[in-house]
CSV table of C-alpha atoms in Angstrom, one decimal:
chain,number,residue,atom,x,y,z
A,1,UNK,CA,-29.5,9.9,8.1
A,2,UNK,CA,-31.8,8.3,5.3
A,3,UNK,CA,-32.6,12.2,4.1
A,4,UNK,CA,-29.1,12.7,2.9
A,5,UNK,CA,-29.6,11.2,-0.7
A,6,UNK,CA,-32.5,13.2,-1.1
A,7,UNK,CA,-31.4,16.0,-0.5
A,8,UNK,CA,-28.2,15.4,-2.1
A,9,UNK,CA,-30.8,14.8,-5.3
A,10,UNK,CA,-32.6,17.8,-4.7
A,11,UNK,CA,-29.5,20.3,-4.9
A,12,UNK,CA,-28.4,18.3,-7.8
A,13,UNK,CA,-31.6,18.9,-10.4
A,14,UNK,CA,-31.6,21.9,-8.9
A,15,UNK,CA,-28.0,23.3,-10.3
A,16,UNK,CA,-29.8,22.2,-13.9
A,17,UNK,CA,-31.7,25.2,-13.4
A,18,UNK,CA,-29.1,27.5,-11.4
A,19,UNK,CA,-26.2,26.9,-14.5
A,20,UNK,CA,-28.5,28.8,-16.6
A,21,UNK,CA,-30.0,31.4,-14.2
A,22,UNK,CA,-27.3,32.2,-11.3
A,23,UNK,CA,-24.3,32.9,-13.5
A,24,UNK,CA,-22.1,35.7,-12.2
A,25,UNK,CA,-21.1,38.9,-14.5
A,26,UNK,CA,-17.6,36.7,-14.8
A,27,UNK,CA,-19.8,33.5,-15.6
A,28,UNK,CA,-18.5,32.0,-12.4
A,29,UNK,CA,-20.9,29.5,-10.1
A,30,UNK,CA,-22.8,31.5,-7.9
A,31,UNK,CA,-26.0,30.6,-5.1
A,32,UNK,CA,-26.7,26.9,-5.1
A,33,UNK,CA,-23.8,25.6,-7.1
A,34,UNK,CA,-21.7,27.2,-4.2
A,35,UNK,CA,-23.7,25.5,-1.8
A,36,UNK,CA,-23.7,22.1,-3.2
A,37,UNK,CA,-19.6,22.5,-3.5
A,38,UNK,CA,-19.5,23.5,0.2
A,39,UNK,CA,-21.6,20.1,1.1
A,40,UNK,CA,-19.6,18.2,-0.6
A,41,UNK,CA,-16.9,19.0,1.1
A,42,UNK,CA,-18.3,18.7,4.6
A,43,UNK,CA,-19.6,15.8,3.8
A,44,UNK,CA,-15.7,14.6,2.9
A,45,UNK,CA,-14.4,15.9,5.8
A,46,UNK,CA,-16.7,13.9,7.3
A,47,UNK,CA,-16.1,11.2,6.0
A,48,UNK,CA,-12.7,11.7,6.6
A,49,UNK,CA,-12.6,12.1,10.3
A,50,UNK,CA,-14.8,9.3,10.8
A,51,UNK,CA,-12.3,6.7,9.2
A,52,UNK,CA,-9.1,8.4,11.5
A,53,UNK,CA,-10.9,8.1,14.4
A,54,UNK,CA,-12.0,4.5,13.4
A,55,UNK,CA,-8.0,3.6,12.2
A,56,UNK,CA,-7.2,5.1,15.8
A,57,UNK,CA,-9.2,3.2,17.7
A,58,UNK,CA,-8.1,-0.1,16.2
A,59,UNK,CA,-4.8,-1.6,16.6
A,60,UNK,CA,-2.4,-3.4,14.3
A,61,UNK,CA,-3.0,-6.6,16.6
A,62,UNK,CA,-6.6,-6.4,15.3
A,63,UNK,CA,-6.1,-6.8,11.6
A,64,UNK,CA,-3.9,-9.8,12.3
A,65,UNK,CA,-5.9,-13.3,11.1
A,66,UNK,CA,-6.8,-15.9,14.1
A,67,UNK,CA,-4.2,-18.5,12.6
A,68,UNK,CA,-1.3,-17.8,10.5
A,69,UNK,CA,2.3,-18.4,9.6
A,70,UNK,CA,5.8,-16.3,9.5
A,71,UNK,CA,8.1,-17.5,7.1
A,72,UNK,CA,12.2,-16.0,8.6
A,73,UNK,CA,15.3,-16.5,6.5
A,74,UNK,CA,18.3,-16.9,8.5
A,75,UNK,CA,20.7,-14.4,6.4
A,76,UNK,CA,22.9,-16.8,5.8
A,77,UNK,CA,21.2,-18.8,3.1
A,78,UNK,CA,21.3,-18.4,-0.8
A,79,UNK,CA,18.9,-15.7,-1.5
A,80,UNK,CA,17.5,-18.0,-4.9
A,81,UNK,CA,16.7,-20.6,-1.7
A,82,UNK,CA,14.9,-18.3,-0.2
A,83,UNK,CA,13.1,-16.8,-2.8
A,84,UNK,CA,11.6,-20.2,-3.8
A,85,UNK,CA,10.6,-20.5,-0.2
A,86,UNK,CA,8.8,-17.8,-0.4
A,87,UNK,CA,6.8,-18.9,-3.4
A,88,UNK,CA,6.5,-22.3,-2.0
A,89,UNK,CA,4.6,-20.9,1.1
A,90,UNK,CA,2.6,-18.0,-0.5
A,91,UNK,CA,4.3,-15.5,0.7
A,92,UNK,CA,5.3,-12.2,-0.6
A,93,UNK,CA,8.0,-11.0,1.8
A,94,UNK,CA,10.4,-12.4,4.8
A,95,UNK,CA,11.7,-10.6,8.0
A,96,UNK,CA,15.4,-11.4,8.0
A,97,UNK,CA,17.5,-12.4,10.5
A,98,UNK,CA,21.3,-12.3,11.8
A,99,UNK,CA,22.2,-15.2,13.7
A,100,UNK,CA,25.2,-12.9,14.8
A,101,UNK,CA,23.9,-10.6,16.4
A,102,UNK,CA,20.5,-12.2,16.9
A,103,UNK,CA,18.4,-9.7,15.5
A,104,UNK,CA,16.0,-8.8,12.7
A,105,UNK,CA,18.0,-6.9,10.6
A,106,UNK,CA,16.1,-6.6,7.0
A,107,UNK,CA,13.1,-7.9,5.0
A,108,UNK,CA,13.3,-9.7,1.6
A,109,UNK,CA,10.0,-9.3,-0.6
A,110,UNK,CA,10.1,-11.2,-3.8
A,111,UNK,CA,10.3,-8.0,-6.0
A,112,UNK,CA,13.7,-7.5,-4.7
A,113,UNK,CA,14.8,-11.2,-6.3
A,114,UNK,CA,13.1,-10.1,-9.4
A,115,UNK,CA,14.8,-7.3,-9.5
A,116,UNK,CA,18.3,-9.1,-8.7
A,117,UNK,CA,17.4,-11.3,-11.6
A,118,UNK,CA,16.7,-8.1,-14.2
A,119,UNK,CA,20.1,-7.2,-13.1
A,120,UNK,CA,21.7,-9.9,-13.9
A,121,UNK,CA,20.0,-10.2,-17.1
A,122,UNK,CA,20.7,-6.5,-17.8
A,123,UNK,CA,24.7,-7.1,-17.0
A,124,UNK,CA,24.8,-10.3,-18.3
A,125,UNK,CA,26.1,-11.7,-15.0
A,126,UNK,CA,26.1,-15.1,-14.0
A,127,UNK,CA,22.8,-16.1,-12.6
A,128,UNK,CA,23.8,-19.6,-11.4
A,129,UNK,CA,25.7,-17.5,-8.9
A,130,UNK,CA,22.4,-17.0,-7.2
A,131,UNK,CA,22.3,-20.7,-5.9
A,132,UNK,CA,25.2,-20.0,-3.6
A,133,UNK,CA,25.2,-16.1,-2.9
A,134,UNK,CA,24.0,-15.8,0.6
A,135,UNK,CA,21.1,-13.1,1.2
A,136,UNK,CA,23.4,-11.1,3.6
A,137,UNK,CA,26.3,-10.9,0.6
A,138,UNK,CA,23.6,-9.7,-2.1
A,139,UNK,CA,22.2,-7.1,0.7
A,140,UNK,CA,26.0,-5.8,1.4
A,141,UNK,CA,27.1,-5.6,-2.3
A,142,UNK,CA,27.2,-2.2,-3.2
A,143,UNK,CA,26.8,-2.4,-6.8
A,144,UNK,CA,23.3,-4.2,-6.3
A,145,UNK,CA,22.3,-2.1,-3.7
A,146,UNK,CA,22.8,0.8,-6.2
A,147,UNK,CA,21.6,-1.1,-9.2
A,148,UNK,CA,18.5,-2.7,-7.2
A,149,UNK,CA,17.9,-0.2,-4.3
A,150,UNK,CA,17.5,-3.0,-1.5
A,151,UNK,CA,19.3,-2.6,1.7
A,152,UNK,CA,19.1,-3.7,5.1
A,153,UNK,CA,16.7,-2.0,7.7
A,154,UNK,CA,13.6,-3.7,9.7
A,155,UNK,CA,11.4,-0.7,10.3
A,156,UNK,CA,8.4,-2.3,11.8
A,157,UNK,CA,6.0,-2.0,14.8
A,158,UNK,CA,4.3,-3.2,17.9
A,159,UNK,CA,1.0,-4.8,17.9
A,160,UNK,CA,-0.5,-2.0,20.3
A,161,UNK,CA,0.3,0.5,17.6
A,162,UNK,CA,-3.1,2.1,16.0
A,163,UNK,CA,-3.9,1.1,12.7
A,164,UNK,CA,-3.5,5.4,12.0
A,165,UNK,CA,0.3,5.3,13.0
A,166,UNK,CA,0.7,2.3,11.0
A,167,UNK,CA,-0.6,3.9,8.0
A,168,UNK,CA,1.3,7.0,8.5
A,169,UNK,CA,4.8,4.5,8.7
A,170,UNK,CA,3.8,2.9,5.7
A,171,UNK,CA,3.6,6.2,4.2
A,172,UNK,CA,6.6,7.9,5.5
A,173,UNK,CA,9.0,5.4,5.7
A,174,UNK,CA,8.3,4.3,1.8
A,175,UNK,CA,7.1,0.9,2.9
A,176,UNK,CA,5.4,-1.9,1.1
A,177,UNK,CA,5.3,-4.0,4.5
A,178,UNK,CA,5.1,-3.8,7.6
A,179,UNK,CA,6.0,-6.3,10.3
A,180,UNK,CA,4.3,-5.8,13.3
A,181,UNK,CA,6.1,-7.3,16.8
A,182,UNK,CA,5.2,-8.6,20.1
A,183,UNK,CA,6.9,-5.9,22.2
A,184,UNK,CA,7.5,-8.2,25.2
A,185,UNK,CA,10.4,-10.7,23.4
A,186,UNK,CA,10.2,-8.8,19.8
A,187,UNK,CA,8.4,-11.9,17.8
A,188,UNK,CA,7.0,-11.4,14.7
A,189,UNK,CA,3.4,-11.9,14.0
A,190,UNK,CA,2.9,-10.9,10.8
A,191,UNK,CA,3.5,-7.9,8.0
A,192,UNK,CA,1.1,-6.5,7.1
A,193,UNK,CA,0.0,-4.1,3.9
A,194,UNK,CA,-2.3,-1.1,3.4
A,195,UNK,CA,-4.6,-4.1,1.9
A,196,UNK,CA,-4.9,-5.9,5.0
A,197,UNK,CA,-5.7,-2.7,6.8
A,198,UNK,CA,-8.3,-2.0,3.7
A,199,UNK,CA,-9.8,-5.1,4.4
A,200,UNK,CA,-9.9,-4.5,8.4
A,201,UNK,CA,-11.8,-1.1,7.5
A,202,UNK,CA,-14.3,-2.6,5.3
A,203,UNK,CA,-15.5,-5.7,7.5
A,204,UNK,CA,-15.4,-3.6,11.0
A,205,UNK,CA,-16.2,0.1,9.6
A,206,UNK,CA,-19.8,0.5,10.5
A,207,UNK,CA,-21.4,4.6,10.0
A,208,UNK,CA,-25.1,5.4,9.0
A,209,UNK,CA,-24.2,8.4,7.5
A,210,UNK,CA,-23.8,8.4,3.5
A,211,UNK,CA,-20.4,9.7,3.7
A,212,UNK,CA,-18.5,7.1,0.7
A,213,UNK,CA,-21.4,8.5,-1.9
A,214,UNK,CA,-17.9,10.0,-4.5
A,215,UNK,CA,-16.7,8.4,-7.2
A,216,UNK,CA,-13.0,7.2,-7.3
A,217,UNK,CA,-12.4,9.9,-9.9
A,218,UNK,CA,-13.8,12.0,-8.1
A,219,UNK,CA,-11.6,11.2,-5.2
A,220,UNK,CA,-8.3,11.1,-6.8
A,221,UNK,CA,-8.2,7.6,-6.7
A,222,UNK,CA,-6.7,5.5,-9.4
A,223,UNK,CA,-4.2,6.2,-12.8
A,224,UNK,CA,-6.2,7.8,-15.8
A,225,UNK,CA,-5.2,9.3,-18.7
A,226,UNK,CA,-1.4,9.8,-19.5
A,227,UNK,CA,-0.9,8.5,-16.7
A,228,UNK,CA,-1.9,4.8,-17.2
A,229,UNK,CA,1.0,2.3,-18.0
A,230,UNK,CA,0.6,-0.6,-20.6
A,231,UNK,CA,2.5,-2.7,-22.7
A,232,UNK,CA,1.3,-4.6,-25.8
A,233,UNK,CA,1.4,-8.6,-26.3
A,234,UNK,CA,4.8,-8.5,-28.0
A,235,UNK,CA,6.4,-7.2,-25.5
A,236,UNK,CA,8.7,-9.3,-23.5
A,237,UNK,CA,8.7,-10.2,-19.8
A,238,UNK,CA,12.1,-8.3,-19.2
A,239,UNK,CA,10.5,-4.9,-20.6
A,240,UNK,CA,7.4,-5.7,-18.8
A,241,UNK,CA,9.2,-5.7,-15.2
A,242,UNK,CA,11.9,-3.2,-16.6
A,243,UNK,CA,8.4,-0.9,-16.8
A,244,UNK,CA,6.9,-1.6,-14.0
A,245,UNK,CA,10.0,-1.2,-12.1
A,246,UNK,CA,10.7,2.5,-13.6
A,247,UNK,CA,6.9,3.5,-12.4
A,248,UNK,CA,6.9,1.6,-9.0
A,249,UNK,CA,4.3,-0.6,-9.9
């Protein structure tokens, strides 16, 4: 509806005019200030229904790329192995699997080395350990799983689950990925982030209405003020992830 903007404009240069005149006796907003503030809102509710029903008509099999790889790390190996697998092949984390028991049973991201390795450094532990210590002893030591706050657990979904119910596990769960299953033989295709979803949204999300017209501030969206994190040049790498770390970054 190409009439949107202008009208939008309209109510704006017109509040110019109302700030001065349509004060109430408690100098509160009154008339078109009210108005605008009311469409606004149904213009974000819009906005917001149209991207759930859009996330629930797509599924996580949709966001997944035509050609791609899985890296799995066979529990059994030295987690400092498979930590420079991951870098060798791109990738940011691995489902894990128990040969055992033949099952998924975890997933290692490469945060949870780093923040192995700021233990170690923290305890002054021995580090050349790490060449030997299998990923199923690090994920089973108590003290590390306190220290780091890794365990085992594979949440993860089917590829017929909507993008909307992925969203809401990624939320609820507390999850950075999520690896998403053929439910048939329980394969992994992929894990997937809110960034892959992101992306899915902005290539395939199509709506003629001018429903995205906020700013971010506006919106919520972002870290401003005393909330912003930063750390100065001297700093050293340690503090750097010891910070990040402490905010979740």
């Amino acid at each position: 509806l190409s009439f949107i903007p202008f009208l939008l404009n309209s109510h704006q240069y017109f509040i110019m005019d109302v700030q001065q005149q349509s004060l109430g006796p408690d100098n509160l907003p009154t008339g078109g200030m009210i108005s605008l503030a009311n469409e606004q809102e149904v213009v974000r509710r819009a906005g917001r229904q149209a991207i759930s029903a859009f996330l629930e008509s797509h599924n996580c099999f949709s966001v997944l790329r035509a050609s791609g790889k899985v890296v799995v790390f066979d529990t059994r190996i030295p987690i400092q192995l498979a930590f420079y697998a991951l870098v060798e092949h791109d990738m940011q984390a691995a489902p894990l699997w128990d040969p055992s028991i033949c099952q998924f049973v975890g997933l290692l991201k490469v945060t949870d080395f780093i923040d192995i390795l700021r233990y170690y450094q923290a305890t002054s532990s021995n580090v050349a350990s790490l060449a030997t210590r299998s990923i199923a002893e690090m994920f089973q030591d108590e003290t590390i799983q306190q220290a780091v706050g890794i365990s085992l657990g594979f949440g993860c979904a089917d590829s017929s689950t909507t993008l909307k119910q992925a969203c809401q596990l990624l939320l609820n769960s507390d999850l950075e990925f999520l690896p998403i299953v053929m439910p048939e033989d329980m394969r992994v295709l992929a894990c997937i982030t809110y960034t892959n979803i992101l992306e899915h949204l902005v290539t395939h999300f199509r709506e003629q209405r001018r429903l995205f017209d906020d700013s971010i501030y506006d919106l919520k969206i972002g870290t401003y003020g005393d909330g912003l994190v930063t750390v100065n040049p001297q700093q050293t790498l340690a503090q750097a992830l010891e910070l990040m770390h402490r905010h979740k970054l």
